[in-house]
Short mmCIF file of C-alpha atoms in Angstrom, two decimals:
data_model
loop_
_atom_site.label_atom_id
_atom_site.label_comp_id
_atom_site.label_asym_id
_atom_site.label_seq_id
_atom_site.Cartn_x
_atom_site.Cartn_y
_atom_site.Cartn_z
CA MET W 177 238.02 146.34 121.85
CA THR W 178 237.61 148.97 124.54
CA GLU W 179 240.63 151.15 125.05
CA LEU W 180 241.73 151.84 128.60
CA HIS W 181 242.84 155.39 129.12
CA GLU W 182 246.18 155.64 130.83
CA LYS W 183 246.60 158.10 133.65
CA SER W 184 250.05 159.36 134.49
CA LEU W 185 250.64 160.25 138.13
CA GLU W 186 253.07 163.00 138.93
CA VAL W 187 256.04 161.95 141.04
CA ILE W 188 257.97 164.72 142.76
CA HIS W 189 260.80 164.99 145.26
CA ILE W 190 260.75 167.39 148.21
CA ASP W 191 264.15 168.66 149.26
CA GLU W 192 265.35 167.91 152.77
CA PRO W 193 264.11 170.70 155.08
CA LEU W 194 266.75 172.96 156.61
CA LEU W 195 267.13 173.67 160.31
CA GLY W 196 268.23 176.83 162.09
CA PHE W 197 271.14 176.88 164.55
CA GLY W 198 273.32 179.38 166.36
CA ARG W 199 274.23 182.74 164.82
CA GLY W 200 271.66 182.39 162.07
CA GLN W 201 273.34 179.39 160.43
CA ILE W 202 271.39 176.60 158.72
CA CYS W 203 272.02 172.91 158.15
CA ASP W 204 269.90 169.84 157.37
CA HIS W 205 271.38 167.58 160.09
CA PRO W 206 270.89 168.32 163.83
CA LYS W 207 274.23 166.79 164.84
CA ASP W 208 276.24 168.67 162.22
CA GLY W 209 274.45 171.93 162.98
CA LEU W 210 275.05 171.63 166.73
CA PHE W 211 278.68 170.67 166.24
CA LEU W 212 279.42 173.53 163.81
CA TYR W 213 277.21 176.35 165.09
CA GLY W 214 275.75 175.41 168.46
CA PRO W 215 272.06 175.54 169.45
CA ASN W 216 269.65 177.99 167.93
CA SER W 217 269.82 180.46 170.83
CA ALA W 218 273.57 180.12 171.35
CA LEU W 219 275.16 182.43 173.93
CA PRO W 220 278.82 183.50 174.21
CA ARG W 221 279.23 181.56 177.47
CA ALA W 222 278.08 178.13 178.59
CA ARG W 223 274.82 177.88 180.56
CA THR W 224 274.98 176.03 183.86
CA ILE W 225 272.01 173.74 184.47
CA THR W 226 270.90 172.26 187.78
CA VAL W 227 269.95 168.60 187.60
CA GLY W 228 268.31 166.40 190.19
CA VAL W 229 268.70 162.63 190.03
CA VAL W 230 266.56 159.95 191.66
CA GLY W 231 267.63 156.30 191.59
CA THR W 232 269.31 153.48 193.38
CA SER W 233 272.88 153.95 194.59
CA ASP W 234 274.11 152.13 191.49
CA GLY W 235 271.81 154.14 189.21
CA ILE W 236 273.07 157.45 190.57
CA ARG W 237 276.66 156.25 190.15
CA TYR W 238 275.98 155.25 186.53
CA PHE W 239 274.43 158.66 185.83
CA ARG W 240 277.39 160.51 187.34
CA ARG W 241 279.81 158.44 185.27
CA THR W 242 277.83 159.05 182.08
CA ILE W 243 277.70 162.83 182.57
CA GLU W 244 281.42 162.87 183.34
CA ARG W 245 282.09 161.09 180.03
CA MET W 246 279.78 163.49 178.19
CA LYS W 247 281.90 166.42 179.26
CA GLY W 248 284.48 165.19 176.77
CA ARG W 249 284.55 163.66 173.32
CA ILE W 250 282.94 160.26 172.72
CA ASP W 251 283.98 158.60 169.48
CA VAL W 252 281.96 156.23 167.35
CA PRO W 253 283.52 152.74 167.64
CA PRO W 254 285.33 151.22 164.62
CA PRO W 255 283.09 149.50 162.05
CA GLY W 256 282.29 145.83 162.42
CA LYS W 257 283.03 143.17 159.81
CA LEU W 258 279.76 143.70 157.94
CA GLU W 259 279.61 147.48 158.27
CA LYS W 260 280.71 150.20 155.86
CA GLU W 261 284.06 151.84 156.44
CA VAL W 262 282.42 155.27 156.32
CA ARG W 263 279.16 155.49 158.27
CA LEU W 264 277.75 158.96 157.75
CA HIS W 265 274.68 158.24 159.87
CA LEU W 266 276.92 158.05 162.97
CA SER W 267 278.66 161.08 164.48
CA ASN W 268 281.24 161.50 167.21
CA PHE W 269 279.89 163.33 170.25
CA PRO W 270 282.07 166.45 170.78
CA GLY W 271 281.06 167.14 174.38
CA LEU W 272 278.11 168.65 176.24
CA GLU W 273 279.53 172.17 176.37
CA GLU W 274 281.07 172.04 172.88
CA ALA W 275 277.84 171.05 171.10
CA PHE W 276 275.09 172.43 173.35
CA GLY W 277 276.76 175.15 175.39
CA LEU W 278 275.66 173.45 178.62
CA CYS W 279 277.66 173.03 181.80
CA LEU W 280 276.57 170.52 184.44
CA ASP W 281 278.42 170.69 187.75
CA LEU W 282 278.39 167.21 189.25
CA GLY W 283 279.27 168.74 192.61
CA GLY W 284 275.90 170.48 192.57
CA LEU W 285 273.92 167.41 191.58
CA ALA W 286 270.81 167.03 193.77
CA GLU W 287 270.70 163.31 194.62
CA ARG W 288 267.81 161.38 196.08
CA GLU W 289 268.57 157.69 196.63
CA ILE W 290 265.95 154.95 196.53
CA SER W 291 266.58 151.52 198.00
CA LEU W 292 266.54 148.72 195.44
CA LYS W 293 264.98 146.58 198.14
CA ALA W 294 262.13 149.08 198.53
CA LEU W 295 261.52 149.06 194.79
CA ASP W 296 261.60 145.27 194.74
CA GLU W 297 259.09 145.03 197.59
CA ALA W 298 256.79 147.66 196.05
CA THR W 299 256.66 145.93 192.68
CA ARG W 300 255.83 142.57 194.28
CA SER W 301 252.39 143.79 195.39
CA LEU W 302 249.76 141.29 194.32
CA ASN W 303 247.61 143.87 192.53
CA HIS W 304 249.42 145.25 189.47
CA HIS W 305 247.89 148.74 189.75
CA GLU W 306 249.02 148.90 193.35
CA ALA W 307 252.54 147.69 192.49
CA VAL W 308 253.06 150.35 189.81
CA SER W 309 251.56 153.08 191.98
CA LYS W 310 253.90 152.23 194.87
CA ALA W 311 256.95 152.29 192.58
CA VAL W 312 255.94 155.69 191.17
CA ASP W 313 255.36 156.96 194.74
CA LEU W 314 258.96 156.15 195.68
CA TYR W 315 260.33 158.36 192.88
CA VAL W 316 257.80 161.19 193.09
CA SER W 317 257.94 161.34 196.91
CA ALA W 318 261.69 161.86 196.69
CA ILE W 319 261.12 164.88 194.43
CA GLU W 320 258.34 166.23 196.64
CA ASP W 321 260.64 165.89 199.65
CA TYR W 322 263.28 167.94 197.85
CA ASP W 323 260.75 170.65 196.95
CA ARG W 324 259.64 170.93 200.59
CA ASN W 325 263.10 171.13 202.10
CA GLU W 326 265.38 172.78 199.57
CA GLU W 327 265.39 176.27 198.06
CA ARG W 328 267.49 175.65 194.97
CA THR W 329 265.41 175.21 191.80
CA ILE W 330 265.98 172.07 189.75
CA ASP W 331 265.90 172.52 185.95
CA VAL W 332 265.23 168.85 185.17
CA TRP W 333 264.94 165.62 187.14
CA ALA W 334 266.70 162.52 185.85
CA LEU W 335 264.94 159.33 186.96
CA ILE W 336 267.28 156.35 186.73
CA LEU W 337 265.37 153.10 186.45
CA PRO W 338 266.60 149.59 187.23
CA GLU W 339 265.42 146.84 184.91
CA LEU W 340 262.83 145.55 187.34
CA ILE W 341 260.76 148.67 186.59
CA PHE W 342 260.59 147.66 182.93
CA GLU W 343 259.95 144.04 183.74
CA ARG W 344 257.17 144.65 186.28
CA CYS W 345 255.69 148.13 185.71
CA LYS W 346 254.30 148.15 182.19
CA VAL W 347 250.88 147.30 180.85
CA GLY W 348 250.74 143.55 180.41
CA SER W 349 253.72 142.77 182.67
CA ARG W 350 253.21 139.13 183.67
CA ARG W 351 255.60 139.02 186.65
CA SER W 352 255.66 135.25 186.09
CA GLY W 353 257.50 133.26 188.74
CA LEU W 354 257.78 136.30 191.02
CA PRO W 355 256.58 135.71 194.59
CA LEU W 356 253.87 138.33 195.10
CA VAL W 357 252.75 139.87 198.37
CA LYS W 358 249.15 140.66 199.37
CA GLY W 359 248.54 144.38 199.63
CA ASP W 360 245.41 146.48 200.01
CA PHE W 361 243.70 145.10 196.91
CA GLY W 362 243.06 141.70 195.39
CA ARG W 363 244.95 140.45 192.38
CA LYS W 364 242.05 140.69 189.94
CA GLN W 365 240.73 144.13 190.87
CA LYS W 366 241.27 146.53 187.96
CA ALA W 367 238.69 149.23 188.68
CA LYS W 368 237.08 151.05 191.56
CA ALA W 369 234.42 149.08 193.37
CA ASP W 370 231.00 150.06 192.06
CA LEU W 371 229.15 150.99 195.26
CA PRO W 372 226.82 153.88 194.37
CA LEU W 373 224.60 153.38 197.45
CA LEU W 374 227.56 153.50 199.83
CA GLU W 375 229.53 156.41 198.31
CA GLN W 376 228.78 158.66 201.30
CA ILE W 377 229.74 156.00 203.83
CA ILE W 378 232.79 154.21 202.46
CA ASP W 379 236.02 156.12 201.74
CA GLN W 380 237.25 154.95 198.32
CA ALA W 381 240.12 157.43 198.03
CA GLY W 382 242.65 154.61 198.07
CA GLU W 383 241.06 153.23 194.92
CA ASP W 384 242.11 156.28 192.91
CA ILE W 385 245.01 154.14 191.67
CA PHE W 386 242.52 152.46 189.34
CA ASP W 387 241.99 155.77 187.51
CA ASP W 388 245.51 155.27 186.12
CA VAL W 389 246.81 152.72 183.64
CA PRO W 390 249.44 150.52 185.36
CA ASP W 391 252.39 151.95 183.45
CA PHE W 392 255.34 153.57 185.23
CA HIS W 393 256.28 156.00 182.47
CA ARG W 394 252.77 157.38 181.99
CA GLN W 395 252.07 157.68 185.69
CA VAL W 396 255.29 159.44 186.62
CA LYS W 397 254.89 161.95 183.77
CA ALA W 398 251.31 162.63 184.90
CA ARG W 399 252.34 163.09 188.54
CA LEU W 400 255.15 165.49 187.62
CA LEU W 401 252.79 167.66 185.57
CA LYS W 402 251.21 168.77 188.85
CA LEU W 403 254.65 169.52 190.32
CA ASN W 404 255.67 171.53 187.25
CA HIS W 405 258.83 169.47 186.72
CA THR W 406 260.31 168.23 183.46
CA SER W 407 261.94 164.83 183.65
CA GLN W 408 264.18 162.46 181.74
CA LEU W 409 263.76 158.73 182.32
CA LEU W 410 266.90 156.68 181.78
CA ARG W 411 267.46 152.97 182.23
CA GLU W 412 270.50 151.76 184.14
CA THR W 413 271.26 149.43 181.24
CA THR W 414 271.40 152.43 178.88
CA LEU W 415 273.89 154.29 181.05
CA ALA W 416 276.11 151.31 181.90
CA PRO W 417 275.59 148.45 179.41
CA GLU W 418 278.95 146.97 180.41
CA GLU W 419 277.52 146.28 183.88
CA PHE W 420 274.69 144.12 182.50
CA THR W 421 275.96 141.21 180.43
CA ASN W 422 274.68 137.76 179.54
CA GLU W 423 276.48 134.45 180.03
CA ALA W 424 278.52 135.03 176.86
CA GLY W 425 279.74 138.40 178.13
CA TYR W 426 277.69 140.51 175.71
CA PRO W 427 275.38 143.35 176.83
CA SER W 428 271.97 142.02 177.87
CA ARG W 429 270.25 144.68 175.74
CA THR W 430 270.91 145.74 172.17
CA LEU W 431 271.78 149.43 172.37
CA GLN W 432 272.95 152.24 170.15
CA GLU W 433 276.65 152.95 170.37
CA PRO W 434 277.81 155.34 173.16
CA ALA W 435 278.18 158.46 170.98
CA THR W 436 274.55 158.25 169.79
CA VAL W 437 273.34 157.64 173.34
CA ALA W 438 275.24 160.76 174.45
CA TRP W 439 273.71 162.84 171.63
CA ASN W 440 270.21 161.75 172.65
CA ILE W 441 270.70 162.37 176.39
CA ALA W 442 272.22 165.80 175.72
CA THR W 443 269.40 166.79 173.37
CA GLY W 444 266.83 165.87 176.02
CA LEU W 445 268.70 167.78 178.73
CA TYR W 446 268.88 170.90 176.58
CA TYR W 447 265.26 170.79 175.45
CA LYS W 448 263.91 170.24 178.95
CA THR W 449 266.01 172.94 180.65
CA GLN W 450 266.06 175.79 178.12
CA PRO W 451 263.30 178.21 177.04
CA GLU W 452 263.81 177.41 173.34
CA PRO W 453 264.57 174.13 171.54
CA PRO W 454 268.11 173.33 170.33
CA TRP W 455 267.21 173.80 166.67
CA LYS W 456 264.28 175.23 164.74
CA LEU W 457 262.83 174.92 161.29
CA ALA W 458 264.48 177.36 158.88
CA ASN W 459 262.80 179.19 156.01
CA VAL W 460 259.30 178.70 157.41
CA ARG W 461 256.37 180.87 156.41
CA PRO W 462 255.50 183.45 159.10
CA GLY W 463 252.21 183.14 160.92
CA VAL W 464 251.79 179.38 160.52
CA CYS W 465 250.52 177.15 163.32
CA TYR W 466 250.17 173.36 163.32
CA LEU W 467 247.75 171.51 165.56
CA GLY W 468 247.73 167.79 166.28
CA PHE W 469 244.55 166.28 167.74
CA VAL W 470 244.52 163.23 170.00
CA TYR W 471 241.68 161.27 171.59
CA LYS W 472 242.16 158.59 174.24
CA LEU W 473 239.61 156.56 176.15
CA LEU W 474 239.72 157.15 179.91
CA PRO W 475 240.71 154.01 181.82
CA ASN W 476 237.80 152.21 183.49
CA HIS W 477 235.28 154.97 182.81
CA ARG W 478 231.77 153.59 183.31
CA ASP W 479 230.39 155.58 180.33
CA ASN W 480 233.42 154.99 178.07
CA HIS W 481 234.30 158.67 177.94
CA ALA W 482 237.41 159.93 176.18
CA CYS W 483 239.94 162.71 176.77
CA CYS W 484 240.69 165.15 173.96
CA ALA W 485 243.88 167.14 173.70
CA ALA W 486 245.55 169.38 171.14
CA GLN W 487 249.25 169.80 170.52
CA MET W 488 250.15 173.19 169.09
CA PHE W 489 253.43 173.52 167.24
CA LEU W 490 254.52 176.95 166.11
CA ASN W 491 256.45 177.53 162.92
CA GLU W 492 259.63 177.74 165.01
CA GLY W 493 259.14 174.15 166.20
CA ASP W 494 258.34 174.34 169.93
CA GLY W 495 255.04 172.96 171.21
CA ILE W 496 252.31 173.41 173.83
CA VAL W 497 249.71 170.85 174.90
CA PHE W 498 246.11 171.83 175.65
CA ARG W 499 243.72 169.57 177.45
CA GLY W 500 240.14 169.61 176.20
CA ALA W 501 237.13 168.35 178.09
CA ASN W 502 236.44 164.70 178.82
CA GLY W 503 233.24 163.44 177.27
CA PRO W 504 231.42 160.97 175.00
CA TRP W 505 233.57 161.78 172.00
CA ARG W 506 233.76 158.26 170.51
CA THR W 507 231.10 157.98 167.81
CA ALA W 508 232.25 154.70 166.21
CA ASP W 509 235.10 152.21 166.32
CA ARG W 510 238.29 154.33 166.26
CA GLU W 511 236.23 157.42 165.36
CA PHE W 512 236.15 160.39 167.73
CA HIS W 513 234.44 163.76 167.28
CA LEU W 514 234.02 166.73 169.59
CA GLN W 515 230.64 168.29 170.17
CA PRO W 516 230.38 171.83 168.74
CA ALA W 517 230.72 173.73 172.03
CA GLU W 518 233.87 171.86 173.06
CA ALA W 519 235.35 172.05 169.57
CA LYS W 520 234.94 175.82 169.51
CA LYS W 521 236.31 176.21 173.03
CA LEU W 522 239.46 174.19 172.29
CA ILE W 523 240.29 176.04 169.07
CA THR W 524 239.64 179.40 170.76
CA THR W 525 242.10 178.51 173.53
CA VAL W 526 244.76 177.60 170.96
CA LEU W 527 244.22 180.80 168.96
CA ASN W 528 244.38 183.00 172.07
CA THR W 529 247.64 181.37 173.13
CA PHE W 530 249.12 182.00 169.68
CA HIS W 531 247.96 185.62 169.88
CA ASP W 532 249.52 186.07 173.34
CA LYS W 533 252.88 184.95 171.95
CA HIS W 534 252.85 186.71 168.56
CA LYS W 535 250.42 189.62 169.17
CA ALA W 536 248.46 188.46 166.13
CA TYR W 537 246.40 185.47 165.04
CA PRO W 538 247.93 182.91 162.67
CA GLY W 539 247.49 183.38 158.95
CA GLU W 540 247.26 179.61 158.53
CA LEU W 541 246.15 177.02 161.07
CA PHE W 542 246.65 173.40 160.03
CA ILE W 543 244.89 170.65 161.98
CA HIS W 544 246.62 167.29 161.57
CA GLY W 545 244.72 164.16 162.50
CA ARG W 546 244.22 160.52 161.64
CA SER W 547 240.46 160.70 161.09
CA LYS W 548 237.96 162.88 159.27
CA PHE W 549 236.11 165.86 160.74
CA ASN W 550 232.32 165.70 160.70
CA ASP W 551 230.27 168.69 159.52
CA GLU W 552 229.20 169.90 162.98
CA GLU W 553 232.73 169.66 164.35
CA TRP W 554 234.23 171.52 161.39
CA ALA W 555 231.57 174.24 161.54
CA ALA W 556 232.47 174.86 165.19
CA PHE W 557 236.18 175.05 164.33
CA ALA W 558 235.44 177.51 161.52
CA GLU W 559 233.26 179.67 163.75
CA ALA W 560 236.11 180.06 166.26
CA VAL W 561 238.65 181.15 163.63
CA PRO W 562 238.98 184.92 163.11
CA GLU W 563 238.83 186.59 159.73
CA GLY W 564 242.20 186.37 158.02
CA THR W 565 243.06 182.90 159.33
CA ASN W 566 242.77 180.02 156.87
CA LEU W 567 241.85 176.87 158.79
CA VAL W 568 242.96 173.70 157.00
CA GLY W 569 242.14 170.11 157.99
CA VAL W 570 244.73 167.52 156.94
CA ARG W 571 244.43 163.79 157.48
CA ILE W 572 247.71 161.88 157.81
CA ARG W 573 247.52 158.09 157.84
CA THR W 574 250.18 155.42 157.85
CA THR W 575 249.95 152.63 155.28
CA ASP W 576 250.67 148.94 155.77
CA GLY W 577 252.26 147.88 152.52
CA ASP W 578 249.31 148.36 150.18
CA THR W 579 251.37 150.88 148.18
CA LYS W 580 255.02 150.37 147.31
CA LEU W 581 257.40 152.28 145.08
CA PHE W 582 260.68 150.81 143.88
CA ARG W 583 263.76 152.18 142.19
CA ARG W 584 266.77 150.60 140.59
CA GLY W 585 269.75 149.86 142.77
CA ASP W 586 270.36 148.52 146.24
CA TYR W 587 268.40 151.15 148.14
CA PRO W 588 264.70 152.12 148.25
CA VAL W 589 263.13 155.37 147.06
CA LEU W 590 264.52 158.64 148.34
CA ARG W 591 263.06 160.18 151.45
CA GLY W 592 260.89 163.06 150.26
CA THR W 593 259.47 161.22 147.25
CA ALA W 594 255.75 161.89 146.71
CA ILE W 595 253.09 160.67 144.30
CA LEU W 596 250.40 163.30 143.66
CA LEU W 597 247.07 161.56 143.04
CA ASP W 598 245.14 164.83 142.57
CA ASP W 599 245.05 168.31 144.11
CA ALA W 600 244.14 166.99 147.57
CA ASN W 601 245.65 163.49 147.94
CA ALA W 602 249.21 162.21 147.87
CA TYR W 603 251.51 159.47 149.05
CA LEU W 604 254.59 160.82 150.84
CA TRP W 605 257.70 158.78 151.70
CA THR W 606 259.13 160.28 154.87
CA ASN W 607 261.35 157.20 155.15
CA GLY W 608 263.74 156.18 152.42
CA PHE W 609 267.27 156.41 151.12
CA LEU W 610 269.16 159.44 152.44
CA PRO W 611 271.84 160.64 149.98
CA ARG W 612 273.13 162.95 152.71
CA LEU W 613 273.94 159.92 154.89
CA ASP W 614 274.48 157.45 152.04
CA THR W 615 272.18 154.91 153.64
CA TYR W 616 268.61 153.86 154.38
CA ILE W 617 267.83 153.48 158.07
CA GLY W 618 265.15 150.82 158.14
CA PRO W 619 264.59 147.05 158.03
CA GLU W 620 262.41 146.77 154.90
CA THR W 621 261.01 148.64 151.91
CA PRO W 622 259.48 151.82 153.39
CA ASN W 623 255.75 152.51 153.41
CA PRO W 624 254.45 155.99 152.60
CA LEU W 625 252.08 158.24 154.49
CA PHE W 626 248.75 158.92 152.82
CA VAL W 627 248.03 162.65 153.06
CA THR W 628 244.65 164.25 152.32
CA ILE W 629 243.61 167.90 152.46
CA MET W 630 240.12 167.45 153.91
CA LYS W 631 238.68 170.94 154.27
CA SER W 632 239.63 174.60 154.49
CA THR W 633 237.83 177.81 155.40
CA GLY W 634 239.70 179.74 152.72
CA SER W 635 241.39 178.76 149.49
CA PRO W 636 242.76 175.21 149.67
CA PRO W 637 246.53 175.26 150.12
CA ASP W 638 248.87 173.88 147.48
CA LEU W 639 249.40 170.17 148.11
CA ARG W 640 253.15 170.47 147.58
CA MET W 641 253.34 173.05 150.34
CA VAL W 642 251.40 170.80 152.73
CA LEU W 643 253.79 167.91 151.99
CA THR W 644 256.80 170.19 152.49
CA ASP W 645 255.42 171.26 155.89
CA ILE W 646 254.96 167.62 156.92
CA MET W 647 258.56 166.85 155.94
CA GLY W 648 259.72 169.72 158.15
CA LEU W 649 257.69 168.46 161.08
CA THR W 650 259.52 165.11 160.88
CA LYS W 651 262.72 166.91 161.94
CA ILE W 652 261.72 168.47 165.27
CA ASN W 653 261.66 165.48 167.62
CA TYR W 654 263.67 166.92 170.50
CA ASN W 655 263.53 163.71 172.50
CA ALA W 656 266.44 162.42 170.41
CA CYS W 657 269.01 163.78 167.97
CA ASN W 658 267.95 161.95 164.82
CA PHE W 659 268.30 163.17 161.24
CA SER W 660 264.55 162.71 160.78
CA ASP W 661 261.53 160.66 161.84
CA SER W 662 258.95 158.81 159.81
CA LEU W 663 256.01 160.75 161.27
CA PRO W 664 255.49 164.49 161.76
CA VAL W 665 255.65 165.52 165.40
CA THR W 666 251.95 166.49 165.29
CA VAL W 667 251.10 162.81 164.80
CA ARG W 668 254.08 160.95 166.25
CA PHE W 669 253.57 162.06 169.85
CA ALA W 670 249.78 162.19 169.83
CA ASP W 671 249.46 158.82 171.56
CA LYS W 672 252.14 159.65 174.13
CA VAL W 673 250.41 162.89 175.09
CA GLY W 674 247.07 161.13 175.29
CA ASP W 675 248.54 158.34 177.40
CA VAL W 676 249.63 160.90 180.01
CA LEU W 677 246.49 163.04 179.98
CA THR W 678 244.14 160.09 180.48
CA MET W 679 245.75 159.36 183.83
CA GLY W 680 243.56 160.30 186.78
CA THR W 681 246.60 161.95 188.37
CA ALA W 682 246.84 164.34 185.38
CA GLN W 683 243.45 165.91 186.09
CA GLY W 684 243.75 169.68 186.20
CA ALA W 685 246.78 169.93 183.89
CA GLU W 686 245.18 172.35 181.43
CA ARG W 687 248.15 173.71 179.50
CA GLN W 688 251.80 172.75 179.61
CA PRO W 689 254.76 172.96 177.23
CA PHE W 690 255.23 169.80 175.19
CA LYS W 691 258.53 169.05 176.95
CA PHE W 692 256.64 167.96 180.10
CA TYR W 693 255.09 164.98 178.28
CA VAL W 694 258.11 163.33 176.63
#
């Protein structure tokens, strides 16, 4: 009988990463840290921010009412019949000034009202691209009008959206049963007319709308890149759920409770108006830079070209987005690779930006991606990296239930659990039971990430350190105020950044802080 040799896999647990807040204090929970110590760059006095708001008359009223409430304390509602008495994952909102040190004077709110009738008429255009473009025009034109006629600088624009935007202005919106109106284009047209022999005769400028995907969120973010404005998109139903009820009197949408909504809105307002994020990673190694790569096919491109972009996140947590060149980067199904010249150019731009900020090149540069790097691409990356910088390629992939790990008890494995397969491969559970919150926030047994150290120009880093870094990067999503996310920020927002940069209206946006894209 042949004996089968057993192989024991090492299972480790990575401690919850700590975050830095005001006055040098640290904490593992953003809400607790903000409540106790204030934001990372806390000042003795509150900072006044200037906010512009664009929406219908009702939308503007809902926004005003929400901000007025956020000036004071918002308590978590009592537990329901099936909920725990103590719910550590929920936190009372102490107030905008108390937690974030921000002051918003409603008397100085810059308001631009849009007629609901105008939005309704715009989104009834027969051609879906045209309908979305007209709706975006109404919001962006209001901001452009302000910029032309007013001197006061706006720190962030709040765009308040009625539900018809979400029903009619997303990819795949059916608009079934809605009487549509003939516009400039036919219903079925989804791309520019292919008229190469008549390009010099016929003006096709109006067909530029087909260079954009018909999605309101992507288009408005792309348009505002050119105007150098950050923005926060809020649904009317989020701000005033009590105004939108079904026949039984319940809110028409399932929402988080008001305190959590306030935390999320306040976090976005702070991040998009201040030079530094509200919290940073604590105890990070100096001279570390993380880079997330994203490729997206350009809409309706005749040669199927793709856009490449890189998201740089410094060890402090803030990020910058770099746009690479458009080109034939897709080499196979779901496989994208840059040609050597473009690969070298993109990495060089990232390194120079890091040097401008820190007066030195990074000691470690980690590239996070979902796919492998081919030899030519990696050689170009390595050629761009100066001596003294260790370039490390890390592949991070989600799994779909092929690997599960169970523990005794009512809850799944702890967040931070990892199985080390060898020196370069590991499963990492970034979702799981949180002892700190005494709960698991998820609908089913969590799936791990599969992490692989692909290549490095110097000595390969310790796998435990790479996993610890990834855990830290799950805690710097400044678009909300969550304890953690399931994906590191280098991967989580890759698609969102790509969705914006592939818009025709985003052409020319070479480098912008990450806050402009979310």
